[in-house]
mmCIF file of C-alpha atoms in Angstrom:
data_model
loop_
_atom_site.group_PDB
_atom_site.id
_atom_site.type_symbol
_atom_site.label_atom_id
_atom_site.label_comp_id
_atom_site.label_asym_id
_atom_site.label_seq_id
_atom_site.Cartn_x
_atom_site.Cartn_y
_atom_site.Cartn_z
ATOM 1 C CA MET U 1 32.073 -64.638 -10.793
ATOM 2 C CA SER U 2 31.546 -63.449 -14.369
ATOM 3 C CA SER U 3 31.449 -59.805 -15.388
ATOM 4 C CA PRO U 4 27.708 -59.757 -16.291
ATOM 5 C CA SER U 5 26.757 -61.110 -12.856
ATOM 6 C CA LYS U 6 28.916 -58.457 -11.189
ATOM 7 C CA ARG U 7 27.244 -55.785 -13.278
ATOM 8 C CA ARG U 8 23.760 -57.041 -12.382
ATOM 9 C CA GLU U 9 24.593 -56.986 -8.687
ATOM 10 C CA MET U 10 26.135 -53.538 -8.897
ATOM 11 C CA ASP U 11 23.226 -52.037 -10.845
ATOM 12 C CA LEU U 12 20.680 -53.527 -8.476
ATOM 13 C CA MET U 13 22.495 -52.166 -5.425
ATOM 14 C CA LYS U 14 22.729 -48.771 -7.102
ATOM 15 C CA LEU U 15 18.994 -48.802 -7.745
ATOM 16 C CA MET U 16 18.225 -49.683 -4.128
ATOM 17 C CA MET U 17 20.523 -46.910 -2.896
ATOM 18 C CA SER U 18 18.508 -44.459 -5.013
ATOM 19 C CA ASP U 19 15.544 -44.903 -2.639
ATOM 20 C CA TYR U 20 13.586 -47.230 -4.897
ATOM 21 C CA LYS U 21 11.641 -49.963 -3.171
ATOM 22 C CA VAL U 22 12.822 -53.289 -4.588
ATOM 23 C CA GLU U 23 11.238 -56.702 -3.944
ATOM 24 C CA LEU U 24 13.267 -59.727 -4.980
ATOM 25 C CA ILE U 25 11.140 -62.480 -6.511
ATOM 26 C CA ASN U 26 13.560 -65.287 -5.670
ATOM 27 C CA ASP U 27 16.985 -65.742 -4.136
ATOM 28 C CA GLY U 28 18.696 -64.486 -7.267
ATOM 29 C CA MET U 29 19.022 -60.918 -8.504
ATOM 30 C CA GLN U 30 17.621 -61.364 -11.990
ATOM 31 C CA GLU U 31 13.911 -61.017 -11.223
ATOM 32 C CA PHE U 32 12.404 -58.380 -8.941
ATOM 33 C CA TYR U 33 9.725 -55.733 -8.563
ATOM 34 C CA VAL U 34 10.394 -52.004 -8.391
ATOM 35 C CA HIS U 35 7.874 -49.459 -7.096
ATOM 36 C CA PHE U 36 7.669 -46.611 -9.577
ATOM 37 C CA ASN U 37 5.978 -43.236 -8.973
ATOM 38 C CA GLY U 38 4.277 -41.340 -11.767
ATOM 39 C CA PRO U 39 6.166 -38.203 -12.807
ATOM 40 C CA ASN U 40 5.078 -34.715 -11.826
ATOM 41 C CA GLU U 41 3.291 -32.503 -14.359
ATOM 42 C CA SER U 42 1.654 -35.504 -15.986
ATOM 43 C CA PRO U 43 -1.774 -37.120 -15.637
ATOM 44 C CA TYR U 44 0.066 -40.039 -14.009
ATOM 45 C CA HIS U 45 1.242 -37.943 -11.070
ATOM 46 C CA GLY U 46 0.303 -39.560 -7.764
ATOM 47 C CA GLY U 47 0.229 -43.069 -9.168
ATOM 48 C CA VAL U 48 2.399 -45.896 -7.867
ATOM 49 C CA TRP U 49 3.114 -48.928 -10.047
ATOM 50 C CA ARG U 50 4.913 -52.171 -9.483
ATOM 51 C CA ILE U 51 7.265 -52.789 -12.364
ATOM 52 C CA ARG U 52 8.444 -56.330 -12.949
ATOM 53 C CA VAL U 53 12.067 -56.439 -14.083
ATOM 54 C CA GLU U 54 13.872 -59.440 -15.526
ATOM 55 C CA LEU U 55 17.579 -59.181 -16.228
ATOM 56 C CA PRO U 56 18.814 -61.590 -18.905
ATOM 57 C CA ASP U 57 22.041 -63.514 -18.467
ATOM 58 C CA ALA U 58 23.671 -61.231 -21.045
ATOM 59 C CA TYR U 59 22.775 -58.025 -19.169
ATOM 60 C CA PRO U 60 23.985 -55.276 -19.615
ATOM 61 C CA TYR U 61 24.707 -56.195 -23.218
ATOM 62 C CA LYS U 62 21.086 -57.163 -23.609
ATOM 63 C CA SER U 63 18.259 -54.929 -22.429
ATOM 64 C CA PRO U 64 16.157 -55.805 -19.367
ATOM 65 C CA SER U 65 12.546 -56.875 -19.724
ATOM 66 C CA ILE U 66 10.127 -54.575 -17.912
ATOM 67 C CA GLY U 67 6.364 -54.547 -17.528
ATOM 68 C CA PHE U 68 3.654 -52.892 -15.455
ATOM 69 C CA VAL U 69 2.004 -55.209 -12.937
ATOM 70 C CA ASN U 70 -0.930 -53.040 -11.879
ATOM 71 C CA LYS U 71 -3.098 -51.446 -14.528
ATOM 72 C CA ILE U 72 -2.107 -48.304 -16.399
ATOM 73 C CA TYR U 73 -3.922 -46.569 -19.251
ATOM 74 C CA HIS U 74 -1.262 -45.575 -21.760
ATOM 75 C CA PRO U 75 -0.935 -45.811 -25.561
ATOM 76 C CA ASN U 76 2.462 -47.531 -25.315
ATOM 77 C CA VAL U 77 1.635 -50.061 -22.588
ATOM 78 C CA ASP U 78 -0.289 -53.230 -23.335
ATOM 79 C CA GLU U 79 -3.409 -53.193 -21.184
ATOM 80 C CA MET U 80 -3.451 -56.957 -20.631
ATOM 81 C CA SER U 81 0.206 -57.947 -20.257
ATOM 82 C CA GLY U 82 1.671 -54.630 -19.068
ATOM 83 C CA SER U 83 4.531 -54.891 -21.579
ATOM 84 C CA VAL U 84 6.105 -51.629 -22.696
ATOM 85 C CA CYS U 85 6.803 -50.312 -26.171
ATOM 86 C CA LEU U 86 9.915 -48.225 -25.597
ATOM 87 C CA ASP U 87 12.559 -47.789 -28.262
ATOM 88 C CA VAL U 88 15.429 -47.364 -25.837
ATOM 89 C CA ILE U 89 14.543 -50.705 -24.242
ATOM 90 C CA ASN U 90 13.593 -52.657 -27.339
ATOM 91 C CA GLN U 91 15.916 -51.268 -30.006
ATOM 92 C CA THR U 92 18.550 -48.755 -28.933
ATOM 93 C CA TRP U 93 19.702 -50.242 -25.635
ATOM 94 C CA SER U 94 23.365 -49.772 -24.767
ATOM 95 C CA PRO U 95 25.593 -51.326 -22.044
ATOM 96 C CA MET U 96 26.172 -47.743 -20.946
ATOM 97 C CA PHE U 97 22.642 -47.645 -19.562
ATOM 98 C CA ASP U 98 21.714 -49.040 -16.166
ATOM 99 C CA LEU U 99 18.610 -49.623 -14.058
ATOM 100 C CA VAL U 100 18.657 -46.141 -12.579
ATOM 101 C CA ASN U 101 18.418 -44.734 -16.109
ATOM 102 C CA VAL U 102 15.364 -46.898 -16.722
ATOM 103 C CA PHE U 103 13.466 -45.606 -13.681
ATOM 104 C CA GLU U 104 14.696 -42.027 -13.566
ATOM 105 C CA VAL U 105 14.756 -41.202 -17.277
ATOM 106 C CA PHE U 106 13.199 -43.723 -19.656
ATOM 107 C CA LEU U 107 9.942 -44.566 -17.868
ATOM 108 C CA PRO U 108 9.243 -40.958 -16.761
ATOM 109 C CA GLN U 109 9.752 -39.814 -20.353
ATOM 110 C CA LEU U 110 7.365 -42.502 -21.549
ATOM 111 C CA LEU U 111 4.609 -41.250 -19.234
ATOM 112 C CA LEU U 112 5.304 -37.596 -19.928
ATOM 113 C CA TYR U 113 5.371 -37.971 -23.712
ATOM 114 C CA PRO U 114 3.258 -40.887 -24.950
ATOM 115 C CA ASN U 115 3.652 -41.877 -28.609
ATOM 116 C CA PRO U 116 0.191 -42.638 -30.022
ATOM 117 C CA SER U 117 1.623 -43.330 -33.490
ATOM 118 C CA ASP U 118 3.200 -46.612 -32.286
ATOM 119 C CA PRO U 119 0.626 -47.936 -29.823
ATOM 120 C CA LEU U 120 0.200 -51.117 -27.869
ATOM 121 C CA ASN U 121 -3.163 -49.850 -26.606
ATOM 122 C CA GLY U 122 -5.038 -48.664 -29.684
ATOM 123 C CA GLU U 123 -8.028 -47.380 -27.723
ATOM 124 C CA ALA U 124 -5.870 -45.141 -25.531
ATOM 125 C CA ALA U 125 -3.952 -43.877 -28.563
ATOM 126 C CA ALA U 126 -7.145 -43.038 -30.478
ATOM 127 C CA LEU U 127 -8.688 -41.276 -27.481
ATOM 128 C CA MET U 128 -5.518 -39.273 -26.887
ATOM 129 C CA MET U 129 -5.425 -38.044 -30.488
ATOM 130 C CA ARG U 130 -9.177 -37.372 -30.637
ATOM 131 C CA ASP U 131 -9.842 -35.833 -27.205
ATOM 132 C CA LYS U 132 -6.819 -35.296 -24.969
ATOM 133 C CA PRO U 133 -8.783 -33.928 -21.950
ATOM 134 C CA ALA U 134 -11.003 -37.028 -22.035
ATOM 135 C CA TYR U 135 -7.887 -39.196 -22.294
ATOM 136 C CA GLU U 136 -6.336 -37.542 -19.241
ATOM 137 C CA GLN U 137 -9.591 -37.932 -17.319
ATOM 138 C CA ARG U 138 -9.626 -41.635 -18.179
ATOM 139 C CA VAL U 139 -6.013 -41.936 -17.014
ATOM 140 C CA LYS U 140 -6.857 -40.381 -13.658
ATOM 141 C CA GLY U 141 -9.930 -42.566 -13.252
ATOM 142 C CA ILE U 142 -7.944 -45.768 -13.759
ATOM 143 C CA LEU U 143 -5.104 -44.322 -11.704
ATOM 144 C CA SER U 144 -7.316 -44.149 -8.605
ATOM 145 C CA LEU U 145 -8.108 -47.857 -8.961
ATOM 146 C CA SER U 146 -4.555 -48.961 -9.749
ATOM 147 C CA ASN U 147 -2.783 -47.164 -6.925
ATOM 148 C CA PRO U 148 -2.239 -49.689 -4.094
ATOM 149 C CA GLU U 149 -2.230 -47.001 -1.408
ATOM 150 C CA GLN U 150 -5.425 -45.398 -2.664
ATOM 151 C CA CYS U 151 -7.046 -48.810 -3.040
ATOM 152 C CA SER U 152 -6.142 -49.602 0.569
ATOM 153 C CA ILE U 153 -7.690 -46.329 1.729
ATOM 154 C CA LEU U 154 -10.761 -46.947 -0.423
ATOM 155 C CA LEU U 155 -11.093 -50.479 0.941
ATOM 156 C CA PHE U 156 -10.815 -49.165 4.496
ATOM 157 C CA LEU U 157 -13.516 -46.575 3.819
ATOM 158 C CA LEU U 158 -15.802 -49.175 2.263
ATOM 159 C CA LEU U 159 -15.315 -51.501 5.230
ATOM 160 C CA TYR U 160 -15.918 -48.608 7.621
ATOM 161 C CA ILE U 161 -19.114 -47.663 5.784
ATOM 162 C CA ASP U 162 -20.251 -51.291 5.759
ATOM 163 C CA ILE U 163 -19.638 -51.595 9.506
ATOM 164 C CA ARG U 164 -21.495 -48.354 10.213
ATOM 165 C CA LEU U 165 -24.339 -49.505 7.972
ATOM 166 C CA LEU U 166 -24.436 -52.858 9.752
ATOM 167 C CA HIS U 167 -24.606 -51.117 13.103
ATOM 168 C CA SER U 168 -27.443 -48.941 11.823
ATOM 169 C CA VAL U 169 -29.364 -51.981 10.616
ATOM 170 C CA VAL U 170 -28.825 -53.721 13.952
ATOM 171 C CA ASP U 171 -30.007 -50.610 15.776
ATOM 172 C CA VAL U 172 -33.134 -50.424 13.619
ATOM 173 C CA PHE U 173 -33.993 -54.083 14.169
ATOM 174 C CA SER U 174 -33.292 -53.739 17.882
ATOM 175 C CA ALA U 175 -35.628 -50.766 18.070
ATOM 176 C CA LEU U 176 -38.328 -52.621 16.142
ATOM 177 C CA HIS U 177 -37.952 -55.656 18.382
ATOM 178 C CA PHE U 178 -38.168 -53.474 21.479
ATOM 179 C CA ASN U 179 -41.288 -51.747 20.152
ATOM 180 C CA LEU U 180 -42.905 -55.088 19.386
ATOM 181 C CA ILE U 181 -42.184 -56.294 22.916
ATOM 182 C CA CYS U 182 -43.624 -53.114 24.380
ATOM 183 C CA ALA U 183 -46.703 -53.376 22.176
ATOM 184 C CA HIS U 184 -47.163 -56.979 23.246
ATOM 185 C CA LEU U 185 -46.885 -56.094 26.929
ATOM 186 C CA THR U 186 -49.430 -53.270 26.638
ATOM 187 C CA LEU U 187 -52.096 -55.426 24.978
ATOM 188 C CA PRO U 188 -55.223 -55.832 27.203
ATOM 189 C CA LEU U 189 -55.209 -59.097 29.061
ATOM 190 C CA PRO U 190 -58.080 -61.474 28.355
ATOM 191 C CA SER U 191 -60.977 -61.173 30.840
ATOM 192 C CA LEU U 192 -60.994 -63.768 33.600
ATOM 193 C CA ALA U 193 -64.717 -63.350 34.329
ATOM 194 C CA PRO U 194 -66.899 -66.331 33.428
ATOM 195 C CA GLN U 195 -68.778 -66.063 30.187
ATOM 196 C CA PRO U 196 -72.586 -65.694 30.247
ATOM 197 C CA GLU U 197 -73.134 -68.975 28.432
ATOM 198 C CA TYR U 198 -71.152 -70.810 31.086
ATOM 199 C CA CYS U 199 -73.094 -69.128 33.869
ATOM 200 C CA GLU U 200 -76.442 -69.993 32.383
ATOM 201 C CA LYS U 201 -75.502 -73.593 31.831
ATOM 202 C CA TYR U 202 -73.382 -74.575 34.812
ATOM 203 C CA ALA U 203 -73.318 -71.927 37.560
ATOM 204 C CA LYS U 204 -75.560 -71.868 40.632
ATOM 205 C CA PRO U 205 -78.026 -68.972 40.847
ATOM 206 C CA GLU U 206 -76.477 -67.551 44.004
ATOM 207 C CA ASP U 207 -73.093 -67.492 42.258
ATOM 208 C CA ILE U 208 -74.344 -65.231 39.495
ATOM 209 C CA GLY U 209 -76.407 -62.853 41.711
ATOM 210 C CA ALA U 210 -79.924 -64.207 40.980
ATOM 211 C CA ALA U 211 -82.428 -64.774 43.804
ATOM 212 C CA PRO U 212 -82.518 -68.466 44.682
ATOM 213 C CA GLU U 213 -85.766 -70.272 44.049
ATOM 214 C CA GLU U 214 -87.436 -71.792 47.164
ATOM 215 C CA GLU U 215 -87.854 -75.463 46.801
ATOM 216 C CA SER U 216 -88.957 -77.842 49.515
ATOM 217 C CA SER U 217 -86.775 -80.727 50.266
ATOM 218 C CA ASP U 218 -87.836 -84.308 50.251
ATOM 219 C CA GLU U 219 -87.486 -84.439 54.046
ATOM 220 C CA GLU U 220 -89.886 -81.462 54.614
ATOM 221 C CA LEU U 221 -92.518 -83.003 52.367
ATOM 222 C CA SER U 222 -92.336 -86.247 54.314
ATOM 223 C CA GLU U 223 -92.937 -84.495 57.699
ATOM 224 C CA ASP U 224 -96.084 -82.726 56.398
ATOM 225 C CA GLU U 225 -97.464 -85.953 55.224
ATOM 226 C CA TYR U 226 -96.842 -87.441 58.636
ATOM 227 C CA GLU U 227 -98.728 -84.585 60.396
ATOM 228 C CA SER U 228 -101.752 -84.865 58.123
ATOM 229 C CA LEU U 229 -101.920 -88.563 58.748
ATOM 230 C CA ASP U 230 -101.780 -87.982 62.525
ATOM 231 C CA ASP U 231 -104.707 -85.496 62.380
ATOM 232 C CA GLU U 232 -106.844 -87.863 60.406
ATOM 233 C CA MET U 233 -106.171 -90.650 62.842
ATOM 234 C CA ALA U 234 -107.029 -88.422 65.864
ATOM 235 C CA GLY U 235 -110.359 -87.359 64.316
ATOM 236 C CA GLN U 236 -111.383 -90.881 63.747
ATOM 237 C CA ALA U 237 -110.618 -91.778 67.365
ATOM 238 C CA ASP U 238 -113.112 -89.154 68.902
ATOM 239 C CA PRO U 239 -116.729 -90.590 69.561
#
């Protein structure tokens, strides 16, 4: 095993023993993520960033490549790629430095003392020089969206609100549906009594309460005729 590979392994183990959360990207030890907390007494306090680290084959004689994965608003950090403009990394790196120095000294200093005169984010640099309170407010605003823990809490709250809102909507529709059912049940039922037009046209008089008209039947009329004929015949028979 070559000396650079031993140094990479040793520096990585030293970083992990310093209570930094490290996520290996592959089976090797040259690419990994490190969780980095914003330093106290800075607008970045409370933020947590994932820093991608790539160790070249010539490490420690060549500086590591580092970049922010989640968004950070800083004059010396490219907003799109997350690459860092840091002299000690890019120009004055020494084999005497190690990964612990990067995360305990170099990056905290970068966030504590931004250098707007050599920016990678021109907008952040201009805002910092023009209106520092507004710059710090912008940092904190983006910080709340970039922090994974805060985003998880925010997502949970949004889901909770959505569920409560959904329940409220369901309750409202259930109440409306119940009221509609009740209103339907309390509607007056249609009258079952026969309509006057029907009575006049089809019903019998006794069925609608009118006095029945007296009409003689065909049989009664025939008997009367028979009696009158009998009387006439009897009168003709007397002398």
